[in-house]
Short mmCIF file of C-alpha atoms in Angstrom, two decimals:
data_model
loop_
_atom_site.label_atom_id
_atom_site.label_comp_id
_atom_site.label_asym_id
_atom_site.label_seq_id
_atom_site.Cartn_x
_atom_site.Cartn_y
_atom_site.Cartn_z
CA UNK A 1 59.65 117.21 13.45
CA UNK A 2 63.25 116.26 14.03
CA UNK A 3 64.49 115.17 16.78
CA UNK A 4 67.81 117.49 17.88
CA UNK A 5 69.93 115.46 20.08
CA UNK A 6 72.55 116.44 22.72
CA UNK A 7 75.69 115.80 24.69
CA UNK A 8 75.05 114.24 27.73
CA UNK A 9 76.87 112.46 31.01
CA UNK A 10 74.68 109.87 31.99
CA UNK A 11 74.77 107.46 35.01
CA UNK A 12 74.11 104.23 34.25
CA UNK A 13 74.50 102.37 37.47
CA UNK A 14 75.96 103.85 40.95
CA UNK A 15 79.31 102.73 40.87
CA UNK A 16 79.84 103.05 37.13
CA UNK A 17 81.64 105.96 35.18
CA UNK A 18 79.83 108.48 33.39
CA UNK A 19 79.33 108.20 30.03
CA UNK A 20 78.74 110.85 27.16
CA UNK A 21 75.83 110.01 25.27
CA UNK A 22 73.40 111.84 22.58
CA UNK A 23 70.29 111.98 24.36
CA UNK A 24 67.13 113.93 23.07
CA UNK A 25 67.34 117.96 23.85
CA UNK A 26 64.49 119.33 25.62
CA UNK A 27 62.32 122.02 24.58
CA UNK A 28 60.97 124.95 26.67
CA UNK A 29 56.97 124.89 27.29
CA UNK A 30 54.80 126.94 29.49
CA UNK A 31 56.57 128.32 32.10
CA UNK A 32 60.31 126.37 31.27
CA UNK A 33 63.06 127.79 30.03
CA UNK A 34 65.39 125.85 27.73
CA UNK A 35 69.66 126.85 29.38
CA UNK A 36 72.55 126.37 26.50
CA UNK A 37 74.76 125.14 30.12
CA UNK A 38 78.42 126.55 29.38
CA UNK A 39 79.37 125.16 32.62
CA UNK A 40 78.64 123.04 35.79
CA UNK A 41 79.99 123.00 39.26
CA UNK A 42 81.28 120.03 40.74
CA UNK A 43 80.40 118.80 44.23
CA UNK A 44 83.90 118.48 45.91
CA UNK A 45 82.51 115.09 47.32
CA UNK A 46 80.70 113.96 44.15
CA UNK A 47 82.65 110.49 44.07
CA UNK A 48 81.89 109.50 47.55
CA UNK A 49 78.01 110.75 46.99
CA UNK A 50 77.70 108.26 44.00
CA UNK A 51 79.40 105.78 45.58
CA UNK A 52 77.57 105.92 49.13
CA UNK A 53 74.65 108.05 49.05
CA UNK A 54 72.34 105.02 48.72
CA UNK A 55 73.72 103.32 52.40
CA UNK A 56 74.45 106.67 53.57
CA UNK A 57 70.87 108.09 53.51
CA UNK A 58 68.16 105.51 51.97
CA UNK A 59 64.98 107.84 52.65
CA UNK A 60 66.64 110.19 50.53
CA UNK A 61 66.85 109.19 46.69
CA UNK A 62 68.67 109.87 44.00
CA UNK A 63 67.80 110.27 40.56
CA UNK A 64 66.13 106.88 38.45
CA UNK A 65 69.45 106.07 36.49
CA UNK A 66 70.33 106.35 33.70
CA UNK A 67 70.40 110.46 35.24
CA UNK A 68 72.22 113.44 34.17
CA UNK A 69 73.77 114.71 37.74
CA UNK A 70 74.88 118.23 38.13
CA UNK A 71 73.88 120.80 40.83
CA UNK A 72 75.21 124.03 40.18
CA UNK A 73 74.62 125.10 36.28
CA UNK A 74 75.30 128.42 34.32
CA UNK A 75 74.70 129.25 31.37
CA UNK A 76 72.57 131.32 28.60
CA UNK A 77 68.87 131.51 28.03
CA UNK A 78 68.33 129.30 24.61
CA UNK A 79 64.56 129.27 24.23
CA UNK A 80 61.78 129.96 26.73
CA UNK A 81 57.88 128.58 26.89
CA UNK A 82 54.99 130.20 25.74
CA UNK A 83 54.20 131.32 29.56
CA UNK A 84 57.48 132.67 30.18
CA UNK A 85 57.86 136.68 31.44
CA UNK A 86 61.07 139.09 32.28
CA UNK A 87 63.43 136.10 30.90
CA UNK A 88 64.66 136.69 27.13
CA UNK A 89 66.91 134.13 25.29
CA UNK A 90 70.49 135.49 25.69
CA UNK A 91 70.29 136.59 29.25
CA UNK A 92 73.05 135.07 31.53
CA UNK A 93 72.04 132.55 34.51
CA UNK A 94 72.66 130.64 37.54
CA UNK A 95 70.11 128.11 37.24
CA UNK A 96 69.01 126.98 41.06
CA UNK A 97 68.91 123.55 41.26
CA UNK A 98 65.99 124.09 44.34
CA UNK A 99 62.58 122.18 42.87
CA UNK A 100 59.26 122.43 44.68
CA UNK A 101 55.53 122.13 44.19
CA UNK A 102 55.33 125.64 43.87
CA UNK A 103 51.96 125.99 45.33
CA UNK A 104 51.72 125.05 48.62
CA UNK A 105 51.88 127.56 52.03
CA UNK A 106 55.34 126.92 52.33
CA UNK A 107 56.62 127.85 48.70
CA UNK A 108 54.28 130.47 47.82
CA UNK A 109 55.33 132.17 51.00
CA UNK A 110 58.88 132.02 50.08
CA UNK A 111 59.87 128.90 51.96
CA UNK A 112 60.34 126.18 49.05
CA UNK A 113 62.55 124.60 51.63
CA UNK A 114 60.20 123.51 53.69
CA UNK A 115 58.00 121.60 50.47
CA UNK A 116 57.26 118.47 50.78
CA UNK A 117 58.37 118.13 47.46
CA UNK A 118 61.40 119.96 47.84
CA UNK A 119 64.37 118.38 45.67
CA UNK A 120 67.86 119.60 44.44
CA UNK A 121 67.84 118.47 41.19
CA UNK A 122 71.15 117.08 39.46
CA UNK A 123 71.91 115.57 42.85
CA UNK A 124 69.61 114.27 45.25
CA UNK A 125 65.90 114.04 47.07
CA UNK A 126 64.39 114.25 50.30
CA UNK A 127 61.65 111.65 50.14
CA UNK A 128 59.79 109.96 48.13
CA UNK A 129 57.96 112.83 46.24
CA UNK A 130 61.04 113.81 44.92
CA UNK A 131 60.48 111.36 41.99
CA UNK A 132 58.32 113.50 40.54
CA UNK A 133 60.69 116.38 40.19
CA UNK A 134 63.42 114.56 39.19
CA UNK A 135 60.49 113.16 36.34
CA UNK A 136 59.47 116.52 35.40
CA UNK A 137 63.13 118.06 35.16
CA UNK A 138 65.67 115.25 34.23
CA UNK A 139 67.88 117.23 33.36
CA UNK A 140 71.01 118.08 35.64
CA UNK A 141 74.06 120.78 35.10
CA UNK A 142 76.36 118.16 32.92
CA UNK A 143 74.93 118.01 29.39
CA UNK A 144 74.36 120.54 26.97
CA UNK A 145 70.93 122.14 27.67
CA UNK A 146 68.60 121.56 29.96
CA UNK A 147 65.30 122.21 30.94
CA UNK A 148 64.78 124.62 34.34
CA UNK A 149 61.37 126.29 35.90
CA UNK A 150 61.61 129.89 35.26
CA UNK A 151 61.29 130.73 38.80
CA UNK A 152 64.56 128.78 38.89
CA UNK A 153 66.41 131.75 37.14
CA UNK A 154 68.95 134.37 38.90
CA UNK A 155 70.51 136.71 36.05
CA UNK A 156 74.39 137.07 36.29
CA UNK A 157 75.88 140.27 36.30
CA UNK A 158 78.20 140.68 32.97
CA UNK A 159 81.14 141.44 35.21
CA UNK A 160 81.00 137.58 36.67
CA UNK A 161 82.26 134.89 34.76
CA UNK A 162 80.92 131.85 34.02
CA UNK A 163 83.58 129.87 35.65
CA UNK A 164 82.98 132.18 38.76
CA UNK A 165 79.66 131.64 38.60
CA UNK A 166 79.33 127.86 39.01
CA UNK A 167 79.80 128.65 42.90
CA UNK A 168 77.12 130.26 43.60
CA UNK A 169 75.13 127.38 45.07
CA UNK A 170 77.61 126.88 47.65
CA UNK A 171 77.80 130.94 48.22
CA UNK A 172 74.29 130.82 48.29
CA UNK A 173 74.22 128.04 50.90
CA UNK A 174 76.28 130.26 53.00
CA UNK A 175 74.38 133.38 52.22
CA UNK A 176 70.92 132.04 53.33
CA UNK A 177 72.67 130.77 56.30
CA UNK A 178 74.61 134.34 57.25
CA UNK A 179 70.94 135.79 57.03
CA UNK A 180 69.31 133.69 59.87
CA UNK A 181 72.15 134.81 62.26
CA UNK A 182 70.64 138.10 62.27
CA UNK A 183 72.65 141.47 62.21
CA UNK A 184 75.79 140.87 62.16
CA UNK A 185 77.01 144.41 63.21
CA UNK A 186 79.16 144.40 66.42
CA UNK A 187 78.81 140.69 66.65
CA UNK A 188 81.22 137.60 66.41
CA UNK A 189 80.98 134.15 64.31
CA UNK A 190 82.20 131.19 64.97
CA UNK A 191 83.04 129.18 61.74
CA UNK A 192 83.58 125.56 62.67
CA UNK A 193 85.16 123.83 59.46
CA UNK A 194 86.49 127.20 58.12
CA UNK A 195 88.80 126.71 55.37
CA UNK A 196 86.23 124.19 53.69
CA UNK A 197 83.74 124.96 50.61
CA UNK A 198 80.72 126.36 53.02
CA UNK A 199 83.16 127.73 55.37
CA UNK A 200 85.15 130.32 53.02
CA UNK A 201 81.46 131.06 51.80
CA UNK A 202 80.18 132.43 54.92
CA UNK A 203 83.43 134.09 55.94
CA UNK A 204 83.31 135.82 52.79
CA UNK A 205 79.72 136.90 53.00
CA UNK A 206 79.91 137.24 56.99
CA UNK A 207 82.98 139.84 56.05
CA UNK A 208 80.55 141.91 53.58
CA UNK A 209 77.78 142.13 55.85
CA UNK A 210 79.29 143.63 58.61
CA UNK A 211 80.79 141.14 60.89
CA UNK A 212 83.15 142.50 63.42
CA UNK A 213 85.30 139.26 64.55
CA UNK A 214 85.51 135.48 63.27
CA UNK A 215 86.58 133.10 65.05
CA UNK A 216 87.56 130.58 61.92
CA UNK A 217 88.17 127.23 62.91
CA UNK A 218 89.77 124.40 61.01
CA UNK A 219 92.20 121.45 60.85
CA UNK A 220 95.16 122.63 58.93
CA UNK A 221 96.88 125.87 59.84
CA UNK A 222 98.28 127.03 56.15
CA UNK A 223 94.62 127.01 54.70
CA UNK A 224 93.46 128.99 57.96
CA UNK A 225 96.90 131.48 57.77
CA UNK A 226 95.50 131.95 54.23
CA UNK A 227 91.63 132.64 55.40
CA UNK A 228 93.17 134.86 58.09
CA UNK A 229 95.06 136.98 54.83
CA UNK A 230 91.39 138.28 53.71
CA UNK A 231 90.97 140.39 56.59
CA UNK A 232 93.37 139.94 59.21
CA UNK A 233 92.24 142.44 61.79
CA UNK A 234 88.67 140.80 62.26
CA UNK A 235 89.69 137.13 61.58
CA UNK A 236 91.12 134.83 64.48
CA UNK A 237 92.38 130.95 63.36
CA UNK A 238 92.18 128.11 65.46
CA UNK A 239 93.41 124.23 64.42
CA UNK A 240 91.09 122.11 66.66
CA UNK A 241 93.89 119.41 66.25
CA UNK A 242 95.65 121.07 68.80
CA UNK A 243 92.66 121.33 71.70
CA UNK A 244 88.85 122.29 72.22
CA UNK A 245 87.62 125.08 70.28
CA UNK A 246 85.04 126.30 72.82
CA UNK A 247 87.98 126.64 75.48
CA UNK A 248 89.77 128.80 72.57
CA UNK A 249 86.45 130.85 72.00
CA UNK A 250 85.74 131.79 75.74
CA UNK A 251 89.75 132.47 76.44
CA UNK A 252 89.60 134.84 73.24
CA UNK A 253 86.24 136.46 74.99
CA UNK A 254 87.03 137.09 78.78
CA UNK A 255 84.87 133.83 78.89
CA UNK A 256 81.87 135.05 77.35
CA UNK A 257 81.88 133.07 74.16
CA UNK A 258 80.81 134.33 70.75
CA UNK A 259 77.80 135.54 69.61
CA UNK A 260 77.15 133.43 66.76
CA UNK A 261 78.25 129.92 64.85
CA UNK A 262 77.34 128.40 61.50
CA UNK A 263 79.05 124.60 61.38
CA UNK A 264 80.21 123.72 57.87
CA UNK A 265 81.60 120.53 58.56
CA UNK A 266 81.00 118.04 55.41
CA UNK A 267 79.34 114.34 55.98
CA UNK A 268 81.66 112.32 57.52
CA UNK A 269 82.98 114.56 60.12
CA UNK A 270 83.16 114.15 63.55
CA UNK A 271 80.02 115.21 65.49
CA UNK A 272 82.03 115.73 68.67
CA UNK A 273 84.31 118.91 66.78
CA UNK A 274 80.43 120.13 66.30
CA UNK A 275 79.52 119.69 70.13
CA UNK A 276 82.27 121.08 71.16
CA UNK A 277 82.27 124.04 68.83
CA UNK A 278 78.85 125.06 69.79
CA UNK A 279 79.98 125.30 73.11
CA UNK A 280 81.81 128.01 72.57
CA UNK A 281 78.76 130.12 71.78
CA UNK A 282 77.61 132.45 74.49
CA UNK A 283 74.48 132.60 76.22
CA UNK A 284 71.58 133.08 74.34
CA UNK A 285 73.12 132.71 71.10
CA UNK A 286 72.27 131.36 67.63
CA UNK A 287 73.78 128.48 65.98
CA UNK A 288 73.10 127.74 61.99
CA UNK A 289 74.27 124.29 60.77
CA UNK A 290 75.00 124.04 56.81
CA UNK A 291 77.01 120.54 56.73
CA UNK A 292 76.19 117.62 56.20
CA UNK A 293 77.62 115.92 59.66
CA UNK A 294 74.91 113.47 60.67
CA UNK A 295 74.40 111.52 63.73
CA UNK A 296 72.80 112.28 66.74
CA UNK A 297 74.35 115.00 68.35
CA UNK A 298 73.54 114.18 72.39
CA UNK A 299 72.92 117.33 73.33
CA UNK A 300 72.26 118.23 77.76
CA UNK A 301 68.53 119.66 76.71
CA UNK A 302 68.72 121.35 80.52
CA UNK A 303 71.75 123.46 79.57
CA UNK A 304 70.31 124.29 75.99
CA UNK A 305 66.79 125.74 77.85
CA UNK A 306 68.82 127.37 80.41
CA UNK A 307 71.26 129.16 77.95
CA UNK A 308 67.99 129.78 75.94
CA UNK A 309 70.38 128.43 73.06
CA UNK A 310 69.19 128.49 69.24
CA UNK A 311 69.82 125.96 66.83
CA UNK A 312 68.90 126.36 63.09
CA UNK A 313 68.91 123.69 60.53
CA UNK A 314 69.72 125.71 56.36
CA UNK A 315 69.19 123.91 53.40
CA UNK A 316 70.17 125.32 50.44
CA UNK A 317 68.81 128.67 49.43
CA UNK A 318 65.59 130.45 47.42
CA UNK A 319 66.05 132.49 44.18
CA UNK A 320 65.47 135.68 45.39
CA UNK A 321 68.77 134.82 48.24
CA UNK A 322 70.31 133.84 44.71
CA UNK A 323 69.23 137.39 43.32
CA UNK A 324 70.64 138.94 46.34
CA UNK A 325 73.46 137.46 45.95
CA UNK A 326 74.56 138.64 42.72
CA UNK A 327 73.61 142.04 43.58
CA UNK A 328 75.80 142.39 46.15
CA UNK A 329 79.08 140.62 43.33
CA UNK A 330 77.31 142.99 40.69
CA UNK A 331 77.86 146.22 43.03
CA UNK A 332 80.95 145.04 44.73
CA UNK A 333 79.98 144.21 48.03
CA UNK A 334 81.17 140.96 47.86
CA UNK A 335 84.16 140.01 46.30
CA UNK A 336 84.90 136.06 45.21
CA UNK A 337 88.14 137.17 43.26
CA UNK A 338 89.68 135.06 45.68
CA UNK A 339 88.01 131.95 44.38
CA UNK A 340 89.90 130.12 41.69
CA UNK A 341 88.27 127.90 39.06
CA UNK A 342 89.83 124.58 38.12
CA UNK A 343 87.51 123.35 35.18
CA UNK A 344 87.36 119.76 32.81
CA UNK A 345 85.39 119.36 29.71
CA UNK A 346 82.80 117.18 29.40
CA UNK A 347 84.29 114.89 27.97
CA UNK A 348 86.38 114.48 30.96
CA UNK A 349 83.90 114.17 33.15
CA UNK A 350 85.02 110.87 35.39
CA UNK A 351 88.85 112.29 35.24
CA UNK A 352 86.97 115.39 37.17
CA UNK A 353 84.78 113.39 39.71
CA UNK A 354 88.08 111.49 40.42
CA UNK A 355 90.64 114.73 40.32
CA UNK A 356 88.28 117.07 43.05
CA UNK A 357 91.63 117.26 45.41
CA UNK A 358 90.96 119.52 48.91
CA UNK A 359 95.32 121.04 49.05
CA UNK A 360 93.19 124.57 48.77
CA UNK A 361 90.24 124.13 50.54
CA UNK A 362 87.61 126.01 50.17
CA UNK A 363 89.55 128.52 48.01
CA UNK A 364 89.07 126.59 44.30
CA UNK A 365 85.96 126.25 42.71
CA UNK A 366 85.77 122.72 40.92
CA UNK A 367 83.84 122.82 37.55
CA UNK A 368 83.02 121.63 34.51
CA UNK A 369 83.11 123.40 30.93
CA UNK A 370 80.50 122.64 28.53
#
């Protein structure tokens, strides 16, 4: 038989550009599904990742090189293995980049997170067993088709773009993180590193499930005037360049502090805007943390039993948040209208690692176009 070949952007070397290749298309066996990818979203810090990742976190590897990177893909069933149920070529997906054993206590109890095994594939690993994922699915978001478990699978709803689409790892992120807070119904958020990626994620799905007050905090004040603009009666801006955010918080609250905080802030912010933040969380209250800030936070373990203080690490997020998800885009209860694409082709695939600008924050969605 033939073999059919594909485009491909391969990394040769960390360091090096990407280059498009022809590199063997995979077939669809057992329980795999083969995805035509029409488009990829880009990590806004994709060029420092390459670059860094290695001295950044060595326990945590990337894929053997020469690998195809890309998280978040989308795209249209092409073929599916003989195993395969309830997934028919030509149905629209979000392909979750979330690997695991899949049969362990943690992921057949809905927990794939917590696998020791657990991988995002197209980007990174958490130890050493990760290998073997990125073995068994090479394949990332930036080539043609790839290869995806169909447990892996969350149909789009025909309203939603593709373009749109390639952010719903981030909005899933947020999403699994806005459901460990709890009920959200006469409550108030703290969202430290607002106007980023994560942080217009969970205001946007904080807003749709019921929040009654944010307190959005942020650097720069036009990207928070602009957060502020999607519902201005239950969002309150702070720039923590001008003072301490938990101060703000309590003088907002009679002193009291906020309910709830999720911290967005991306890898190589300042722990101390995350300290200080969390502060400004009342007694008792829950704290989710989505970013990748890491460090060792130095945290008064007295106060944190006294205030009987919660803190909750989210990675990532399971299919059936992803399903969830696009329920509530298919219906209307969540509305990402607000998020603009800016896409590259393929072929352009180093011009878009290099181009990912942050002027509009969290409010574009960086892709690529297959």
């Amino acid at each position: 038989m033939m073999v059919q070949l594909m485009r491909a952007a391969r990394l040769h070397a960390v360091g090096d550009k990407m280059v498009i290749e022809d590199v063997e298309r995979p077939t669809a066996i057992g329980t795999d599904v083969v995805v035509a990818v029409k488009g990829c979203g880009m990590v806004p810090n994709l060029a420092n990742v390459l670059a860094n990742w290695e001295s950044w976190y060595p326990q945590m590897p990337l894929p053997p090189r020469p690998a195809i990177f890309g998280l978040d893909p989308v795209g249209i069933v092409h073929e599916v293995g003989e195993l395969v149920v309830n997934v028919k070529p030509g149905d629209r997906v979000y392909v979750n980049p979330g690997r695991s054993c899949g049969a362990c206590h943690a992921c057949a109890s809905g927990a794939p997170q917590k696998c020791d095994f657990w991988t995002l594939n197209g980007y990174f690993g958490y130890n050493d067993n990760s290998l073997e994922m990125f073995r068994r699915y090479p394949y990332g978001g930036f080539c043609e088709y790839m290869r995806a478990p169909q447990s892996a699978l969350v149909k789009l709803p025909d309203t939603v773009e593709f373009r749109q689409a390639t952010r719903m790892g981030y909005l899933g992120t947020s999403f699994a993180a806005v459901k460990k807070l709890g009920s959200l119904a006469g409550k108030s958020l703290i969202i430290n590193g607002a106007t980023g990626t994560l942080g217009v994620g969970v205001a946007l799905v904080a807003l749709a499930l019921g929040v009654s007050r944010i307190y959005a905090v942020a650097r720069g004040t036009r990207l928070l005037e602009r957060l502020k603009a999607l519902a201005p009666d239950r969002i309150e801006t702070f720039s923590n360049v001008e003072g301490s955010t938990a101060a703000w918080v309590k003088s907002s609250t009679a002193g009291r502090g906020a309910d709830l905080m999720v911290d967005t802030l991306g890898a190589v912010a300042s722990l101390d805007s995350f300290k200080d933040a969390m502060h400004g969380v009342k007694r008792g209250g829950r704290i989710v943390n989505i970013g990748g800030t890491a460090g060792e936070l130095g945290v008064d373990v007295k106060w944190w039993m006294d205030e009987q203080m919660e803190l909750i690490g989210s990675v990532w997020f399971t299919t059936a948040e992803g399903i969830e998800l696009a329920e509530m885009i298919r219906h209307g209860a969540l509305d990402i209208s607000v998020l603009q694409p800016k896409s590259w082709p393929l072929a352009e695939i180093n011009e878009a690692i290099s181009g990912v600008a942050g002027g509009d924050g969290g409010f574009t969605s960086y892709l690529v176009e297959i």
